[in-house]
PDB file of C-alpha atoms in Angstrom:
ATOM      1  CA  MET A  27      -5.702 -33.076   2.434  1.00  0.00           C
ATOM      2  CA  PHE A  28      -4.588 -29.695   3.698  1.00  0.00           C
ATOM      3  CA  SER A  29      -2.789 -27.438   1.246  1.00  0.00           C
ATOM      4  CA  ASN A  30      -1.267 -25.384   4.055  1.00  0.00           C
ATOM      5  CA  LYS A  31      -0.226 -27.414   7.078  1.00  0.00           C
ATOM      6  CA  ASN A  32      -0.099 -24.280   9.195  1.00  0.00           C
ATOM      7  CA  SER A  33      -3.850 -23.836   9.167  1.00  0.00           C
ATOM      8  CA  LEU A  34      -6.538 -23.151  11.697  1.00  0.00           C
ATOM      9  CA  TRP A  35      -8.474 -26.206  10.476  1.00  0.00           C
ATOM     10  CA  LEU A  36      -5.581 -28.578  11.151  1.00  0.00           C
ATOM     11  CA  GLY A  37      -5.382 -27.361  14.747  1.00  0.00           C
ATOM     12  CA  LEU A  38      -9.148 -27.667  15.158  1.00  0.00           C
ATOM     13  CA  LEU A  39      -9.219 -31.185  13.752  1.00  0.00           C
ATOM     14  CA  ILE A  40      -6.333 -32.440  15.870  1.00  0.00           C
ATOM     15  CA  SER A  41      -7.526 -30.857  19.102  1.00  0.00           C
ATOM     16  CA  ILE A  42     -11.047 -32.249  18.682  1.00  0.00           C
ATOM     17  CA  CYS A  43     -10.096 -35.799  17.659  1.00  0.00           C
ATOM     18  CA  LEU A  44      -6.921 -36.510  19.655  1.00  0.00           C
ATOM     19  CA  PRO A  45      -8.379 -36.352  23.197  1.00  0.00           C
ATOM     20  CA  ILE A  46     -11.332 -38.534  22.170  1.00  0.00           C
ATOM     21  CA  MET A  47      -9.012 -41.134  20.655  1.00  0.00           C
ATOM     22  CA  VAL A  48      -6.618 -41.091  23.621  1.00  0.00           C
ATOM     23  CA  TYR A  49      -9.489 -41.433  26.086  1.00  0.00           C
ATOM     24  CA  GLY A  50     -10.870 -44.395  24.165  1.00  0.00           C
ATOM     25  CA  ILE A  51      -7.486 -46.113  23.915  1.00  0.00           C
ATOM     26  CA  ILE A  52      -6.636 -45.687  27.595  1.00  0.00           C
ATOM     27  CA  LEU A  53     -10.135 -46.697  28.720  1.00  0.00           C
ATOM     28  CA  THR A  54      -9.962 -49.829  26.560  1.00  0.00           C
ATOM     29  CA  ALA A  55      -6.541 -50.678  27.987  1.00  0.00           C
ATOM     30  CA  TYR A  56      -7.858 -50.304  31.551  1.00  0.00           C
ATOM     31  CA  ASP A  57     -10.877 -52.477  30.751  1.00  0.00           C
ATOM     32  CA  GLN A  58      -8.625 -55.165  29.272  1.00  0.00           C
ATOM     33  CA  LEU A  59      -6.317 -55.100  32.309  1.00  0.00           C
ATOM     34  CA  GLU A  60      -9.334 -55.283  34.587  1.00  0.00           C
ATOM     35  CA  ALA A  61     -10.725 -58.276  32.669  1.00  0.00           C
ATOM     36  CA  MET A  62      -7.372 -60.064  32.968  1.00  0.00           C
ATOM     37  CA  GLY A  63      -7.337 -59.457  36.713  1.00  0.00           C
ATOM     38  CA  VAL A  64      -4.315 -57.162  36.716  1.00  0.00           C
ATOM     39  CA  LEU A  65      -6.277 -54.169  38.025  1.00  0.00           C
ATOM     40  CA  SER A  66      -9.125 -54.077  40.506  1.00  0.00           C
ATOM     41  CA  SER A  67     -12.381 -52.370  39.670  1.00  0.00           C
ATOM     42  CA  GLY A  68     -12.755 -50.776  43.110  1.00  0.00           C
ATOM     43  CA  GLY A  69     -10.382 -48.541  44.936  1.00  0.00           C
ATOM     44  CA  ARG A  70      -9.757 -46.283  47.874  1.00  0.00           C
ATOM     45  CA  PHE A  71     -10.467 -43.182  45.826  1.00  0.00           C
ATOM     46  CA  SER A  72     -13.775 -41.657  44.791  1.00  0.00           C
ATOM     47  CA  PRO A  73     -16.018 -43.684  42.474  1.00  0.00           C
ATOM     48  CA  ASP A  74     -15.333 -41.510  39.425  1.00  0.00           C
ATOM     49  CA  PHE A  75     -11.582 -41.189  40.009  1.00  0.00           C
ATOM     50  CA  ARG A  76     -10.589 -43.313  37.012  1.00  0.00           C
ATOM     51  CA  LYS A  77     -12.988 -41.600  34.626  1.00  0.00           C
ATOM     52  CA  ARG A  78     -11.950 -38.151  35.840  1.00  0.00           C
ATOM     53  CA  THR A  79      -8.233 -38.916  35.613  1.00  0.00           C
ATOM     54  CA  LEU A  80      -8.463 -40.534  32.181  1.00  0.00           C
ATOM     55  CA  ALA A  81     -10.355 -37.508  30.878  1.00  0.00           C
ATOM     56  CA  LEU A  82      -7.665 -35.207  32.257  1.00  0.00           C
ATOM     57  CA  VAL A  83      -4.873 -37.279  30.666  1.00  0.00           C
ATOM     58  CA  ALA A  84      -6.770 -37.200  27.367  1.00  0.00           C
ATOM     59  CA  LEU A  85      -7.020 -33.409  27.615  1.00  0.00           C
ATOM     60  CA  CYS A  86      -3.308 -33.153  28.280  1.00  0.00           C
ATOM     61  CA  SER A  87      -2.595 -35.173  25.141  1.00  0.00           C
ATOM     62  CA  ASN A  88      -3.197 -31.952  23.225  1.00  0.00           C
ATOM     63  CA  LEU A  89       0.056 -30.614  24.663  1.00  0.00           C
ATOM     64  CA  ILE A  90       2.124 -32.883  22.406  1.00  0.00           C
ATOM     65  CA  PRO A  91       0.927 -31.527  19.030  1.00  0.00           C
ATOM     66  CA  PHE A  92       0.723 -28.039  20.517  1.00  0.00           C
ATOM     67  CA  ASN A  93       4.431 -28.218  21.381  1.00  0.00           C
ATOM     68  CA  ILE A  94       5.249 -29.562  17.901  1.00  0.00           C
ATOM     69  CA  PHE A  95       3.348 -26.689  16.311  1.00  0.00           C
ATOM     70  CA  ARG A  96       5.145 -24.212  18.574  1.00  0.00           C
ATOM     71  CA  LYS A  97       8.571 -25.537  17.556  1.00  0.00           C
ATOM     72  CA  ARG A  98       7.627 -25.313  13.877  1.00  0.00           C
ATOM     73  CA  LYS A  99       6.184 -21.826  14.446  1.00  0.00           C
ATOM     74  CA  TRP A 100       2.773 -22.838  13.093  1.00  0.00           C
ATOM     75  CA  ASP A 101       0.826 -20.091  14.834  1.00  0.00           C
ATOM     76  CA  GLU A 102      -2.447 -20.662  12.975  1.00  0.00           C
ATOM     77  CA  ALA A 103      -2.538 -24.362  13.897  1.00  0.00           C
ATOM     78  CA  MET A 104      -1.840 -23.421  17.519  1.00  0.00           C
ATOM     79  CA  ARG A 105      -4.740 -20.978  17.444  1.00  0.00           C
ATOM     80  CA  GLY A 106      -6.984 -23.699  16.113  1.00  0.00           C
ATOM     81  CA  MET A 107      -6.091 -25.931  19.048  1.00  0.00           C
ATOM     82  CA  VAL A 108      -6.975 -23.393  21.721  1.00  0.00           C
ATOM     83  CA  VAL A 109     -10.774 -23.173  21.313  1.00  0.00           C
ATOM     84  CA  PRO A 110     -11.632 -26.914  21.383  1.00  0.00           C
ATOM     85  CA  THR A 111      -9.143 -27.538  24.178  1.00  0.00           C
ATOM     86  CA  MET A 112     -10.690 -24.789  26.275  1.00  0.00           C
ATOM     87  CA  ALA A 113     -14.155 -26.176  25.530  1.00  0.00           C
ATOM     88  CA  TYR A 114     -13.003 -29.599  26.756  1.00  0.00           C
ATOM     89  CA  VAL A 115     -11.529 -28.024  29.905  1.00  0.00           C
ATOM     90  CA  ILE A 116     -14.777 -26.182  30.628  1.00  0.00           C
ATOM     91  CA  ALA A 117     -16.745 -29.397  30.073  1.00  0.00           C
ATOM     92  CA  TRP A 118     -14.365 -31.287  32.405  1.00  0.00           C
ATOM     93  CA  LEU A 119     -14.795 -28.630  35.082  1.00  0.00           C
ATOM     94  CA  TRP A 120     -18.568 -28.690  34.619  1.00  0.00           C
ATOM     95  CA  VAL A 121     -18.790 -32.458  34.975  1.00  0.00           C
ATOM     96  CA  PHE A 122     -16.159 -33.109  37.654  1.00  0.00           C
ATOM     97  CA  GLY A 123     -15.577 -29.719  39.259  1.00  0.00           C
ATOM     98  CA  ARG A 124     -18.729 -29.805  41.359  1.00  0.00           C
ATOM     99  CA  HIS A 125     -17.549 -33.021  42.985  1.00  0.00           C
ATOM    100  CA  LEU A 126     -14.038 -31.713  43.564  1.00  0.00           C
ATOM    101  CA  ILE A 127     -14.964 -28.293  44.873  1.00  0.00           C
ATOM    102  CA  GLY A 128     -17.907 -29.405  46.930  1.00  0.00           C
TER     103      GLY A 128
END
């Protein structure tokens, strides 16, 4: 699909899709565990703790391909990962930061 694997577009594609997929997979796993009775739906923490934490873990999933690109010295792919990841971080801070900061 990509003629040059060290491309800006590869980094953009991975950094946009990977956190969404990871969030969906982890959220589905939590819902399945909750339905089986392994996990409780309530907790001692804030009401949006699970959603906030899953979103943060999904954001951090971008570190894995970023590290792979760094080891292979694919600078263009790394550059492509920065902009969407920062946009996700800003969105996370916008949505959950007000609750955390006060």
